[in-house]
XYZ file of N, CA and C in Angstrom:
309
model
N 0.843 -1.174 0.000
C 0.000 0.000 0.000
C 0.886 1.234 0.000
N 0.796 2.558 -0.908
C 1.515 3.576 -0.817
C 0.360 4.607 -0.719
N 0.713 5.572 -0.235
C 0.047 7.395 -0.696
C 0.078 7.687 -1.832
N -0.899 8.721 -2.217
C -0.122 9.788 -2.670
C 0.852 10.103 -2.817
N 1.778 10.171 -3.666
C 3.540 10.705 -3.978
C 4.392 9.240 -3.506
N 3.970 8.354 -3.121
C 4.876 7.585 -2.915
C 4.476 6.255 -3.697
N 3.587 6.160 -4.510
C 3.812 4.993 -5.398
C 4.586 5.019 -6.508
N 4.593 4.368 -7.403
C 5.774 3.690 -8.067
C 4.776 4.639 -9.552
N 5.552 5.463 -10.343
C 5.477 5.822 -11.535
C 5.326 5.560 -13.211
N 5.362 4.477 -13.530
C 5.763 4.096 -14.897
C 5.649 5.701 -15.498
N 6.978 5.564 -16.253
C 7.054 6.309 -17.533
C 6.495 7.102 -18.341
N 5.749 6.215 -18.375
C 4.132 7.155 -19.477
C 3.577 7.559 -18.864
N 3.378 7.708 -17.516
C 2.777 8.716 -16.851
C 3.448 9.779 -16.037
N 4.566 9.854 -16.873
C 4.931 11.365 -16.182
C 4.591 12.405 -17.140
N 3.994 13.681 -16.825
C 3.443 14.616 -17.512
C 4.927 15.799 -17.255
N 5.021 16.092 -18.359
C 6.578 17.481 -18.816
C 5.455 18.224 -18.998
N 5.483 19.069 -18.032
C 4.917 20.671 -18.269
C 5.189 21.534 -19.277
N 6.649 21.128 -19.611
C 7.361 21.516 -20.472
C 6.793 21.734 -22.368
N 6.001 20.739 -22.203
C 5.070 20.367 -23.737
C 3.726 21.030 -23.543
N 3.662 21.531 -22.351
C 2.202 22.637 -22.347
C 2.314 23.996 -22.259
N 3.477 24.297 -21.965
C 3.354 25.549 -21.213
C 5.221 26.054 -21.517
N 5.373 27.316 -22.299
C 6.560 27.379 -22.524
C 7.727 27.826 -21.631
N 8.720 26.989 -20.749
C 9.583 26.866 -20.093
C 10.046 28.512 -19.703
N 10.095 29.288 -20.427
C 10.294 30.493 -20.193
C 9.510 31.440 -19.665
N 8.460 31.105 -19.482
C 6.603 31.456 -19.145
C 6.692 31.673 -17.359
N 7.474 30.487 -16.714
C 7.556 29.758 -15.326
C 8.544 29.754 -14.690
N 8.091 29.035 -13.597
C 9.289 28.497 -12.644
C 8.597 27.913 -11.952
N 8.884 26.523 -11.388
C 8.271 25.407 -10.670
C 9.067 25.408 -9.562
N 8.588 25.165 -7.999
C 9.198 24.292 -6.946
C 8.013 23.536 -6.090
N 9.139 22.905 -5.343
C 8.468 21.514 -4.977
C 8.510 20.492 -5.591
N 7.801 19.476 -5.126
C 7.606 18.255 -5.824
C 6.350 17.249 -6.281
N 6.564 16.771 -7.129
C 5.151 15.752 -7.289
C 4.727 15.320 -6.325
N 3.755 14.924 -6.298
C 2.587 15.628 -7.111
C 1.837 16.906 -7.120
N 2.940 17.817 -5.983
C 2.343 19.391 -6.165
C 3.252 19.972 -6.704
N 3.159 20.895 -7.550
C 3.705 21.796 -8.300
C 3.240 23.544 -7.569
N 4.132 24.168 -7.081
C 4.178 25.594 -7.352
C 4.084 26.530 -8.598
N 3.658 26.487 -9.307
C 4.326 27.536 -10.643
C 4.003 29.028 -10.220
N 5.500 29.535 -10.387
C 5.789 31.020 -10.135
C 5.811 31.381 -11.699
N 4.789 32.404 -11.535
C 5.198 33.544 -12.967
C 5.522 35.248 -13.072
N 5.634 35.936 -13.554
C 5.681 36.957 -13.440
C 4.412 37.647 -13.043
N 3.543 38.616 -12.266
C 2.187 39.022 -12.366
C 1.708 38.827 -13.397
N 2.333 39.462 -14.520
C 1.394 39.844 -16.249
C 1.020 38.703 -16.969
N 1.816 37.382 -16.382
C 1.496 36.292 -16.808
C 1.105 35.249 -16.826
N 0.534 35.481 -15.490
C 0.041 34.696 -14.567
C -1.210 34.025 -15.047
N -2.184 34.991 -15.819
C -3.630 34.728 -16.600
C -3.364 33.538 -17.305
N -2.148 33.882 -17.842
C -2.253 33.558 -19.566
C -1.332 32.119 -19.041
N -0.761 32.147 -18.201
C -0.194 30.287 -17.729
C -1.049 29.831 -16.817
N -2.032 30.210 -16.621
C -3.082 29.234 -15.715
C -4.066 28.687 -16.824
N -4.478 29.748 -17.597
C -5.153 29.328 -18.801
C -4.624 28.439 -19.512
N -3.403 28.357 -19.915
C -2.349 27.442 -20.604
C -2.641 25.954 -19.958
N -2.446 26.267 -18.602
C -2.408 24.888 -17.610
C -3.646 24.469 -17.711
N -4.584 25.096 -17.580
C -5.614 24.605 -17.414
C -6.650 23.896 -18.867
N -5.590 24.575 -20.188
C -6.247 23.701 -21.609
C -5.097 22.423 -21.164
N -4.140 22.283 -20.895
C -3.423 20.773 -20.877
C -3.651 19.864 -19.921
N -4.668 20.428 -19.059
C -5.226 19.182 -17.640
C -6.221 18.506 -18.282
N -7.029 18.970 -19.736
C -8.200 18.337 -20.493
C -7.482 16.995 -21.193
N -6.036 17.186 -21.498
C -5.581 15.768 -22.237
C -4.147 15.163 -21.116
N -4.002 15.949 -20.218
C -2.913 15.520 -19.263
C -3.737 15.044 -17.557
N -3.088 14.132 -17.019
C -3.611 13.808 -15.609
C -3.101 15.091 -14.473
N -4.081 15.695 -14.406
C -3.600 16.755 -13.505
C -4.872 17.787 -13.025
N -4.369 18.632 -11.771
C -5.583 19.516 -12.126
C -4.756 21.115 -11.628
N -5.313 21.666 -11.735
C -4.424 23.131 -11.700
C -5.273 23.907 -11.139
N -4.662 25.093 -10.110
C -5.717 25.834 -9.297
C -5.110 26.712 -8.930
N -6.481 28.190 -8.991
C -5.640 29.837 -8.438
C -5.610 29.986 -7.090
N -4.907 30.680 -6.631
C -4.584 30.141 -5.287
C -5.522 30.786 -4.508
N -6.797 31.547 -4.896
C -7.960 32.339 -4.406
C -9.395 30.873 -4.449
N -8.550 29.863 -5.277
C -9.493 28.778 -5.621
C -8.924 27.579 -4.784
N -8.209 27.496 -4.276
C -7.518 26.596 -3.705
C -8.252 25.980 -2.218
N -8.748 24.531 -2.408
C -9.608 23.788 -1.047
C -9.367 24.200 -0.030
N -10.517 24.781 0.371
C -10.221 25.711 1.975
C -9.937 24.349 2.955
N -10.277 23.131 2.768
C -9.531 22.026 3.566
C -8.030 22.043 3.335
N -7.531 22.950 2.722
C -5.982 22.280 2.597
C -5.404 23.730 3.323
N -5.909 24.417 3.692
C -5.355 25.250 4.666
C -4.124 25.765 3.911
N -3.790 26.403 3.145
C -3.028 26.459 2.318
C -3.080 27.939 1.488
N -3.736 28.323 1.463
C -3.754 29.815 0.578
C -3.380 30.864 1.140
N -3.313 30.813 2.347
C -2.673 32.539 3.249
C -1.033 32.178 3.423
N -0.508 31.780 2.800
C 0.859 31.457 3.412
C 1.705 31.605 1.876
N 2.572 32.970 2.282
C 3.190 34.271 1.003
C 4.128 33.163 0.302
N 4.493 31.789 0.845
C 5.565 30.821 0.240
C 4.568 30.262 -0.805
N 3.711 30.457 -0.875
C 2.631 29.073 -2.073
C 2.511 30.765 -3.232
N 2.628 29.364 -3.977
C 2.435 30.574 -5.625
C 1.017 30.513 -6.005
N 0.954 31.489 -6.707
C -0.609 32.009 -7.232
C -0.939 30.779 -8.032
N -0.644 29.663 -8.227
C -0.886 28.594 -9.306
C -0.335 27.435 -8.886
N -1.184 26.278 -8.633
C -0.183 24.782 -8.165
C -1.584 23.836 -8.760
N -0.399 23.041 -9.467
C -0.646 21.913 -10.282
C -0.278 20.724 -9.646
N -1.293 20.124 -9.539
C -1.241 18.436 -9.010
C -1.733 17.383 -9.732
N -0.427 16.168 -9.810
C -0.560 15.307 -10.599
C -1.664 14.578 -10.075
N -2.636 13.813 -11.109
C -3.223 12.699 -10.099
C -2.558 11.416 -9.455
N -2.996 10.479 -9.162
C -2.376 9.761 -8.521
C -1.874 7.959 -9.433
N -0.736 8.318 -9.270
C 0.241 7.308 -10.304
C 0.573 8.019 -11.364
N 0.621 9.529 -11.054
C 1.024 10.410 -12.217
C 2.165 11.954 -11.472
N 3.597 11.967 -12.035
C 4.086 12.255 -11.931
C 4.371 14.083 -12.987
N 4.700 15.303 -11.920
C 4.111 16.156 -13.016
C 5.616 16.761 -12.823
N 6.414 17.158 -14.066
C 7.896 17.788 -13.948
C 7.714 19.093 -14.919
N 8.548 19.879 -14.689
C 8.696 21.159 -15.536
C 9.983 21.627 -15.338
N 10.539 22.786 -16.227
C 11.533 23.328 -16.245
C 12.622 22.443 -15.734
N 12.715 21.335 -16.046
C 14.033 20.050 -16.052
C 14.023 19.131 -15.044
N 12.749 19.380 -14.465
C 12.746 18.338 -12.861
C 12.412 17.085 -13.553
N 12.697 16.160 -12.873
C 12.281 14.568 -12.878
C 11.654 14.156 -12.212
N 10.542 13.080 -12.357
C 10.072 11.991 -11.568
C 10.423 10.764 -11.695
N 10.830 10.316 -10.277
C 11.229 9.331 -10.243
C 10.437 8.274 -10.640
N 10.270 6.806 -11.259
C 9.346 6.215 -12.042
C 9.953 4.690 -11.888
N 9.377 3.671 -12.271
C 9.514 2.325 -12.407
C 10.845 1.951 -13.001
């Protein structure tokens, strides 16, 4: 039995942010299956929108941080970025050169 973030990956299910959303657009920290993405203010619209057409053919879901599950206690705290993307589960999400570790 594993969690969340700690089962085993195959390959084909790691999602490169990288093929949705152009590397220069961002900046990611953290780790799978949550993603931070930092952008500049001005661009912030236009890469959530981005993220949010590639969660329709990618395992993931993406959220503004004004939208973010008031169960996760999580939105008043100045370290979380205006945008975090989470893989679903047995799905690994990398950007700007990160890896998931996988089978």
């Amino acid at each position: 039995m594993s969690d969340h973030g700690m089962s085993a990956v195959p390959e084909s299910n790691i999602i490169d942010l990288d093929e949705v959303l152009d590397s220069s657009l961002y900046t990611a920290s953290g780790g799978s299956p949550v993603l931070n993405i930092w952008t500049k203010p001005e661009n912030s619209l236009t890469v959530y929108s981005k993220l949010q057409e590639g969660s329709k053919t990618h395992k993931y879901k993406v959220y503004l941080k004004e939208n973010f599950p008031p169960e996760w206690h999580y939105k008043d705290n100045m370290r979380i970025s205006r945008i975090l993307v989470v893989a679903e589960e047995n799905y690994c999400d990398t950007g700007t050169g990160r890896n998931c570790p996988h089978q």
